[in-house]
Short mmCIF file of C-alpha atoms in Angstrom, two decimals:
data_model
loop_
_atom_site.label_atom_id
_atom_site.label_comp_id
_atom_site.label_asym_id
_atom_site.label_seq_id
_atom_site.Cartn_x
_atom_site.Cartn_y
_atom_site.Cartn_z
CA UNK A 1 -56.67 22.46 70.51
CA UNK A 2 -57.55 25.63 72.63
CA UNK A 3 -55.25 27.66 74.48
CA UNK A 4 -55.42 25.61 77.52
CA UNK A 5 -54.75 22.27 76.81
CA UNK A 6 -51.74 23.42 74.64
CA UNK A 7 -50.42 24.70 77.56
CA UNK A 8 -51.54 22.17 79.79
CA UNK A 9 -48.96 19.90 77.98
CA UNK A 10 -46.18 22.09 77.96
CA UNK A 11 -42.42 21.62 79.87
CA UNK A 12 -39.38 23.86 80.33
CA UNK A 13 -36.02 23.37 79.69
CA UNK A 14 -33.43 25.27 82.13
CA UNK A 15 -31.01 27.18 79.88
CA UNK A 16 -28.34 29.98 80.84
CA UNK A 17 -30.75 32.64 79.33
CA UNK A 18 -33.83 31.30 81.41
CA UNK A 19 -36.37 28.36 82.18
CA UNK A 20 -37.52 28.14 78.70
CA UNK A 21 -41.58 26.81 78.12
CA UNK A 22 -42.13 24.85 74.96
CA UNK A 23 -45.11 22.44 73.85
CA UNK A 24 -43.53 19.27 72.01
CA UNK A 25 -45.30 16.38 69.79
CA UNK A 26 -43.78 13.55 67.68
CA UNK A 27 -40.98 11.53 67.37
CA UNK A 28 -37.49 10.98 64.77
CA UNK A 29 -35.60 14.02 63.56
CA UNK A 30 -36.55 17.71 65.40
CA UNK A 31 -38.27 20.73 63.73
CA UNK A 32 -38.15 23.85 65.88
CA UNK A 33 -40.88 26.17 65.11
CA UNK A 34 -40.13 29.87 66.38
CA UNK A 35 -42.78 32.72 66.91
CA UNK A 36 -42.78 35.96 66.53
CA UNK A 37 -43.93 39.27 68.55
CA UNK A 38 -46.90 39.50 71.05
CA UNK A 39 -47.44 36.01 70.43
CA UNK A 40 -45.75 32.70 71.76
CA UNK A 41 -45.62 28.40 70.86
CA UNK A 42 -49.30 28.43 70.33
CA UNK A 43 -49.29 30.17 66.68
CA UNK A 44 -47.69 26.75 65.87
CA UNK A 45 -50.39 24.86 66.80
CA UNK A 46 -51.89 23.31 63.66
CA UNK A 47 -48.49 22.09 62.49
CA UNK A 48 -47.42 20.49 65.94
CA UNK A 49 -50.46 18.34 65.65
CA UNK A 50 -50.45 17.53 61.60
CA UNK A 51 -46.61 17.05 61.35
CA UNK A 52 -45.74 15.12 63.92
CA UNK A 53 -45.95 12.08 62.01
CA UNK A 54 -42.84 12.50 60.38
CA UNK A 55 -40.49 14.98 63.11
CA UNK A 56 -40.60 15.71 66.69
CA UNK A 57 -42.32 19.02 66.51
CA UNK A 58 -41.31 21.53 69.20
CA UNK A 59 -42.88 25.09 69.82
CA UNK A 60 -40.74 27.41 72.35
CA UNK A 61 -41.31 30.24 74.14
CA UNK A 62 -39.24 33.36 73.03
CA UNK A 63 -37.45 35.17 75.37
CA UNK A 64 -40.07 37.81 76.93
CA UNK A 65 -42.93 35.78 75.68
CA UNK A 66 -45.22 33.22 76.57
CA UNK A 67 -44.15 30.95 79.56
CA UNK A 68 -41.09 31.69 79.71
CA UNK A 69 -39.10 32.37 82.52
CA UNK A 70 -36.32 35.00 82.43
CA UNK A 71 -34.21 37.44 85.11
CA UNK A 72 -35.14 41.21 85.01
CA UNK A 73 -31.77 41.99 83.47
CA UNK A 74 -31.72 39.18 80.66
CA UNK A 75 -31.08 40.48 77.36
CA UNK A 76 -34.06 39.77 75.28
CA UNK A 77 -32.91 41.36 72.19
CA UNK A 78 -33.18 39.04 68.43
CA UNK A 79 -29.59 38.16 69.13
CA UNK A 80 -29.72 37.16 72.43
CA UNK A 81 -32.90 35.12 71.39
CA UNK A 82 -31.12 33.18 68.61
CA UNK A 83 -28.02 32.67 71.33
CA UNK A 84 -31.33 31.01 73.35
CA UNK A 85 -32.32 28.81 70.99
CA UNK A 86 -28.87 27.05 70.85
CA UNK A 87 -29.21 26.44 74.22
CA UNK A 88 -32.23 25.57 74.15
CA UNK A 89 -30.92 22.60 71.61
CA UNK A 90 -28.11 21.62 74.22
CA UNK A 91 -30.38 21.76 77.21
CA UNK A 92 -32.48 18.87 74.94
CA UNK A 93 -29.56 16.95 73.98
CA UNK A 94 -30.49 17.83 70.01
CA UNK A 95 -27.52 18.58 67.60
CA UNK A 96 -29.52 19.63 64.58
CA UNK A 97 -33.15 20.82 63.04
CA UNK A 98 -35.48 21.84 60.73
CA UNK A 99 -36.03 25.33 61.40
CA UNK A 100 -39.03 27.30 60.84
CA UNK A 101 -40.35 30.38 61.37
CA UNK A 102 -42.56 33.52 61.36
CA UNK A 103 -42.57 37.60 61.85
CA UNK A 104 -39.76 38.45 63.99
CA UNK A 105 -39.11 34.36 64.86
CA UNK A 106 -38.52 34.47 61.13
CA UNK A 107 -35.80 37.16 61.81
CA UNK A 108 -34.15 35.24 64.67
CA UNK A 109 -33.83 32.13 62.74
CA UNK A 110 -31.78 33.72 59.93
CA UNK A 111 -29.68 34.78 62.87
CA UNK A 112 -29.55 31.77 64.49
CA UNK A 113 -28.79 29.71 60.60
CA UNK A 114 -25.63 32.42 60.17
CA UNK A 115 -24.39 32.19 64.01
CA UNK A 116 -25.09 28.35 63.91
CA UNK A 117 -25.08 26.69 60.60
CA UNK A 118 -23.95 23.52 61.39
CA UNK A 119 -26.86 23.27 63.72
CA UNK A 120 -29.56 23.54 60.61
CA UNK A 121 -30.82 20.22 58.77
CA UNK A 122 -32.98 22.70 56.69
CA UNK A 123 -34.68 26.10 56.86
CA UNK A 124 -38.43 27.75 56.19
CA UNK A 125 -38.88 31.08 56.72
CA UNK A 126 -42.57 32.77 56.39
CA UNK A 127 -43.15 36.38 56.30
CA UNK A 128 -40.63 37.93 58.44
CA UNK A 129 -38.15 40.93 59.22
CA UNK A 130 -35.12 41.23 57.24
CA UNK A 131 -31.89 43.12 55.80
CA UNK A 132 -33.18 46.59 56.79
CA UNK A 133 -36.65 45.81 57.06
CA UNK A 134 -36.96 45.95 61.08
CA UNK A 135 -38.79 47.50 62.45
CA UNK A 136 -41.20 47.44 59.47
CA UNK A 137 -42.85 51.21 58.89
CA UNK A 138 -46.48 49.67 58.97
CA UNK A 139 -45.30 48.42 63.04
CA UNK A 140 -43.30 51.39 64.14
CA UNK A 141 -46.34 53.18 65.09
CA UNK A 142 -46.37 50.19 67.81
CA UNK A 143 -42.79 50.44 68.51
CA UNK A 144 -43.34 54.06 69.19
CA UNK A 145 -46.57 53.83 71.51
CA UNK A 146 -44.35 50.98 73.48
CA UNK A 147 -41.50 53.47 74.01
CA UNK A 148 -43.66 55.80 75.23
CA UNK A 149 -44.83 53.75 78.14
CA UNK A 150 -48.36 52.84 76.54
CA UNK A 151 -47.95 48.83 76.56
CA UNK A 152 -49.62 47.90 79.59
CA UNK A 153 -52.64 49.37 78.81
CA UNK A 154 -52.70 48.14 75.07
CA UNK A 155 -52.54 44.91 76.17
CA UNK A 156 -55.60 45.27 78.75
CA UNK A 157 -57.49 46.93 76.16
CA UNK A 158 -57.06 43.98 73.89
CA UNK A 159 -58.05 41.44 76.29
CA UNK A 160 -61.17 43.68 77.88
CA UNK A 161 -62.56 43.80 74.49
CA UNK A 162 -61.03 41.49 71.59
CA UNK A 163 -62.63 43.60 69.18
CA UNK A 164 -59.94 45.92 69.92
CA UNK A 165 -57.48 43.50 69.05
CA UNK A 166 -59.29 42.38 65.89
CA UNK A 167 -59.16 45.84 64.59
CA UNK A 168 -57.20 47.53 61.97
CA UNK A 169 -55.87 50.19 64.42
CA UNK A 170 -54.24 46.88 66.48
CA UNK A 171 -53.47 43.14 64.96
CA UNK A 172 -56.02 42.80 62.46
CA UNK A 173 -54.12 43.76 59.37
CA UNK A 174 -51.76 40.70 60.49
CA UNK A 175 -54.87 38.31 59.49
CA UNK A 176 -56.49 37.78 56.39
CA UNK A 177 -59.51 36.85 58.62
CA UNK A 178 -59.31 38.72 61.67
CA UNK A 179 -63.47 38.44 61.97
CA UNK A 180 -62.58 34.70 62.94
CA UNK A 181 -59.85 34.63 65.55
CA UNK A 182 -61.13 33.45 68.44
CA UNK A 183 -61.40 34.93 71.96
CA UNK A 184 -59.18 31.83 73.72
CA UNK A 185 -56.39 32.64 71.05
CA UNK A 186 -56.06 36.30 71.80
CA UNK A 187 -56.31 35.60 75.36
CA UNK A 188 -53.94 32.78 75.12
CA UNK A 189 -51.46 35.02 73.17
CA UNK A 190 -51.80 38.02 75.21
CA UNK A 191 -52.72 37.00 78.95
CA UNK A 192 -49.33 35.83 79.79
CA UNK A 193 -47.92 38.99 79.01
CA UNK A 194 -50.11 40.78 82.13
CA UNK A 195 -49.23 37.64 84.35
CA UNK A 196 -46.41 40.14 86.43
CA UNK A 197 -45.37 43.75 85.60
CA UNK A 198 -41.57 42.17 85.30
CA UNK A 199 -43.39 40.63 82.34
CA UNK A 200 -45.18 43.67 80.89
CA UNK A 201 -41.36 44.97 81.47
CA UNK A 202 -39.80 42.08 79.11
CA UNK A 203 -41.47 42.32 76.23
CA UNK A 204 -41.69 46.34 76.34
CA UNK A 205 -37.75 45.38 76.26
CA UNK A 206 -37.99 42.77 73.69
CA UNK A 207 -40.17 45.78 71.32
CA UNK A 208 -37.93 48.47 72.70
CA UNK A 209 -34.64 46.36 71.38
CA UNK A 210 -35.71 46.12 67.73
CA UNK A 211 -33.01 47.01 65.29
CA UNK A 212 -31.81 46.31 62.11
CA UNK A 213 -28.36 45.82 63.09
CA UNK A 214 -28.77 42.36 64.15
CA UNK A 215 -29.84 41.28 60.87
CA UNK A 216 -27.27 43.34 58.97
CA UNK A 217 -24.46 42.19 61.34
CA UNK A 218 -24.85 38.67 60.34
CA UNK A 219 -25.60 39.50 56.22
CA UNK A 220 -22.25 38.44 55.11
CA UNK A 221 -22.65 34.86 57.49
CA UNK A 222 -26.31 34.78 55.86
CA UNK A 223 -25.08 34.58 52.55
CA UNK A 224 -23.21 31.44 52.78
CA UNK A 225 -26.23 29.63 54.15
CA UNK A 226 -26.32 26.46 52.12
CA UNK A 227 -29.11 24.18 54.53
CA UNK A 228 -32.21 23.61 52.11
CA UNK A 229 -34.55 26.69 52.62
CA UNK A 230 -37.67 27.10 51.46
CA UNK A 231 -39.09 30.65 51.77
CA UNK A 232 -42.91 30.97 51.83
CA UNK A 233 -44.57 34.36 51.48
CA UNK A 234 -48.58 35.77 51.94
CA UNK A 235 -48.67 38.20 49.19
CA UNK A 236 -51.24 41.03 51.22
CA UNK A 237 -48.88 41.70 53.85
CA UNK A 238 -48.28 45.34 54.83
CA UNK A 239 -45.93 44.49 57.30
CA UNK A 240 -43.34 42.52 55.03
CA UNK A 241 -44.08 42.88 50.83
CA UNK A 242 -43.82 40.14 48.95
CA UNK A 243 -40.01 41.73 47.78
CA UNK A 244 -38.97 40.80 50.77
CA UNK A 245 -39.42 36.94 49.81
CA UNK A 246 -37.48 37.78 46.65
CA UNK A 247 -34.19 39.19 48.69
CA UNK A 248 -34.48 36.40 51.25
CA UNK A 249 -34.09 34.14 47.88
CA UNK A 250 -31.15 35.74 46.66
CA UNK A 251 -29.34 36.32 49.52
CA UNK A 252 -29.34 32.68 51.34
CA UNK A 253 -27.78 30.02 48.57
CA UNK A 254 -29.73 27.33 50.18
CA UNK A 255 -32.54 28.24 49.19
CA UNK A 256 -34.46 25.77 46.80
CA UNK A 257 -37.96 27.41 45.92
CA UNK A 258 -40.27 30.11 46.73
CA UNK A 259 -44.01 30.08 47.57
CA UNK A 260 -46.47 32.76 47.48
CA UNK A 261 -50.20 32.82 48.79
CA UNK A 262 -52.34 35.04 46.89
CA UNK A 263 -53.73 37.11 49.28
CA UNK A 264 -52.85 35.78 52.44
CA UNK A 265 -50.83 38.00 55.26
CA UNK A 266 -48.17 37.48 58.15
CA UNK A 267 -49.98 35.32 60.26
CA UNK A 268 -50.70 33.00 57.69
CA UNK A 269 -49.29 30.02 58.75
CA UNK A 270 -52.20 29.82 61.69
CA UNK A 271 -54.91 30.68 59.26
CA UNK A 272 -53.78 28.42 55.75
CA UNK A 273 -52.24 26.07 57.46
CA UNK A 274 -53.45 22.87 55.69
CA UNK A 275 -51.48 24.36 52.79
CA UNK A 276 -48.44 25.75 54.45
CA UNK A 277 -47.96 22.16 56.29
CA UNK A 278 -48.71 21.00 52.69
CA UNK A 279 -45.81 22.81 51.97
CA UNK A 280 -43.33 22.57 54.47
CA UNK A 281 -43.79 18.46 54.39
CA UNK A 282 -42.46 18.21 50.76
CA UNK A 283 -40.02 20.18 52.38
CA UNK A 284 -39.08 18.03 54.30
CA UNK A 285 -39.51 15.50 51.74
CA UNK A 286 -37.18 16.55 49.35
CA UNK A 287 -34.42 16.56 51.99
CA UNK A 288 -34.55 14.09 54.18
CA UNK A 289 -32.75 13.78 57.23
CA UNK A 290 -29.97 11.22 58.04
CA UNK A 291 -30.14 8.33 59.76
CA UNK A 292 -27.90 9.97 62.23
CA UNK A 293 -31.36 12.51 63.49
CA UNK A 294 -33.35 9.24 63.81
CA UNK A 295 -31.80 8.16 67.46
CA UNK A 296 -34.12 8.34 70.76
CA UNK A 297 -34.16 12.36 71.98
CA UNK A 298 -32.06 12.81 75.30
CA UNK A 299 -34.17 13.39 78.41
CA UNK A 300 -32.13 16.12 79.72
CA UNK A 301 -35.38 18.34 80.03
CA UNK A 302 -36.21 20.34 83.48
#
């Protein structure tokens, strides 16, 4: 599916954080896949369409990404993003999911399973910030260029030439195949970002924000995570080492095994995703939800 027709079918859900834009597919107990920085629902593509079989896949917008729609002064912080997706849930009428995510979604779902456990059927967590680990050193050149005022006209150099943003200097160390990311995927990841300067603004807030106190503030919550978790990790990721897989293990007592993919990097889920859905379906699987997650969704959407 390109860019276009995945947003073509998207909705929003009015929430006390924002009008929040998410692409939805499938029926019976909900997954929530969450994204991380500079790019928005679409990196979930591929498992919206080949897991919807067995859940109702849904894809939001973060905070200061994507569709989304947000005030100037809304705190789009990790925190405030987990905080989102809870509303998100009540906006929908849903009391529990599967939970899954990536890069610094990955982050705000262990916040979200330690400020919300009872909300979590199960957890997956794929490369992504942790403990201490945010920002990562290999991004805080990025960080720092952001703080420094330079966003804007990163993001127009990426989408005048996406060569630019294929290179090492920008996202291409976050691929294991940068060569072969398309031109309607960078410009459906990046374009929305130019759409207003309040937007530009947002996510130069949502960069600027990045701390490792959120995660360490909730560490001791973390820790008595029991929801099934299953933590898959690319193993050629400069951004988050494959030790990172290995304290996410030990510190959440949910968790029931631990992937690696030889070779693969952050963005893996988009690239390998035949096996990562592989994956997250025995998952799923091995815990299966109650009969309880199996009633009609509430249409309570905006």
């Amino acid at each position: 599916m390109d860019g276009k027709s995945y947003f073509k079918a998207r909705k929003s859900a009015v929430t006390p954080s924002g009008r929040i834009s998410y692409v939805e597919q499938g029926r019976g107990p909900v997954a929530l896949f969450v994204h991380g920085v500079l790019l928005n629902g679409y990196l979930w593509r591929h498992q919206l369409a080949e897991l919807s079989d067995v859940r109702r896949c849904i894809a939001p917008d973060l905070l200061a990404h994507g569709h989304t729609e947000i005030d100037a002064g809304q705190d789009v912080s990790v925190t405030a993003n987990a905080h989102m997706l809870a509303q998100f849930l009540d906006a929908l009428g849903i009391d529990q999911v599967d939970l899954v995510g990536n890069d610094s979604g990955g982050g705000i779902c262990q916040i979200f399973a330690a400020l919300y456990p009872s909300r979590l059927r199960s957890l997956v967590l794929s490369n992504c910030d942790a403990h201490d680990n945010w920002p990562p050193d290999a991004f805080k050149p990025f960080v720092e260029m952001v703080a420094a005022g330079g966003l804007a006209d990163t993001l127009k150099a990426m989408l005048d030439d996406k060569a630019v943003y294929r290179s090492e200097q920008a996202l291409g160390p976050a691929y294991e195949h940068p060569e072969q990311v398309s031109d309607d995927t960078i410009e459906t990841y990046l374009r929305p970002f130019l759409a207003s300067p309040q937007r530009t603004r947002d996510l130069e807030r949502f960069v600027n924000a990045f701390d490792c106190r959120h995660t360490l503030a909730i560490e001791d919550k973390l820790r008595q995570v029991r929801a099934p978790t299953f933590i898959a990790w690319g193993t050629d990721d400069i951004y988050f080492p494959v030790e990172w897989s290995h304290w996410l293990a030990q510190a959440i007592p949910g968790t029931q095994w631990r992937v690696e993919f030889e070779g693969a990097r952050i963005f893996f889920p988009e690239e390998r995703w035949l096996d990562f859905n592989r994956d997250v379906r025995a998952h799923w699987d091995a815990n299966p939800a109650s009969q309880t997650d199996l009633r009609e969704p509430l249409a309570r959407e905006a």
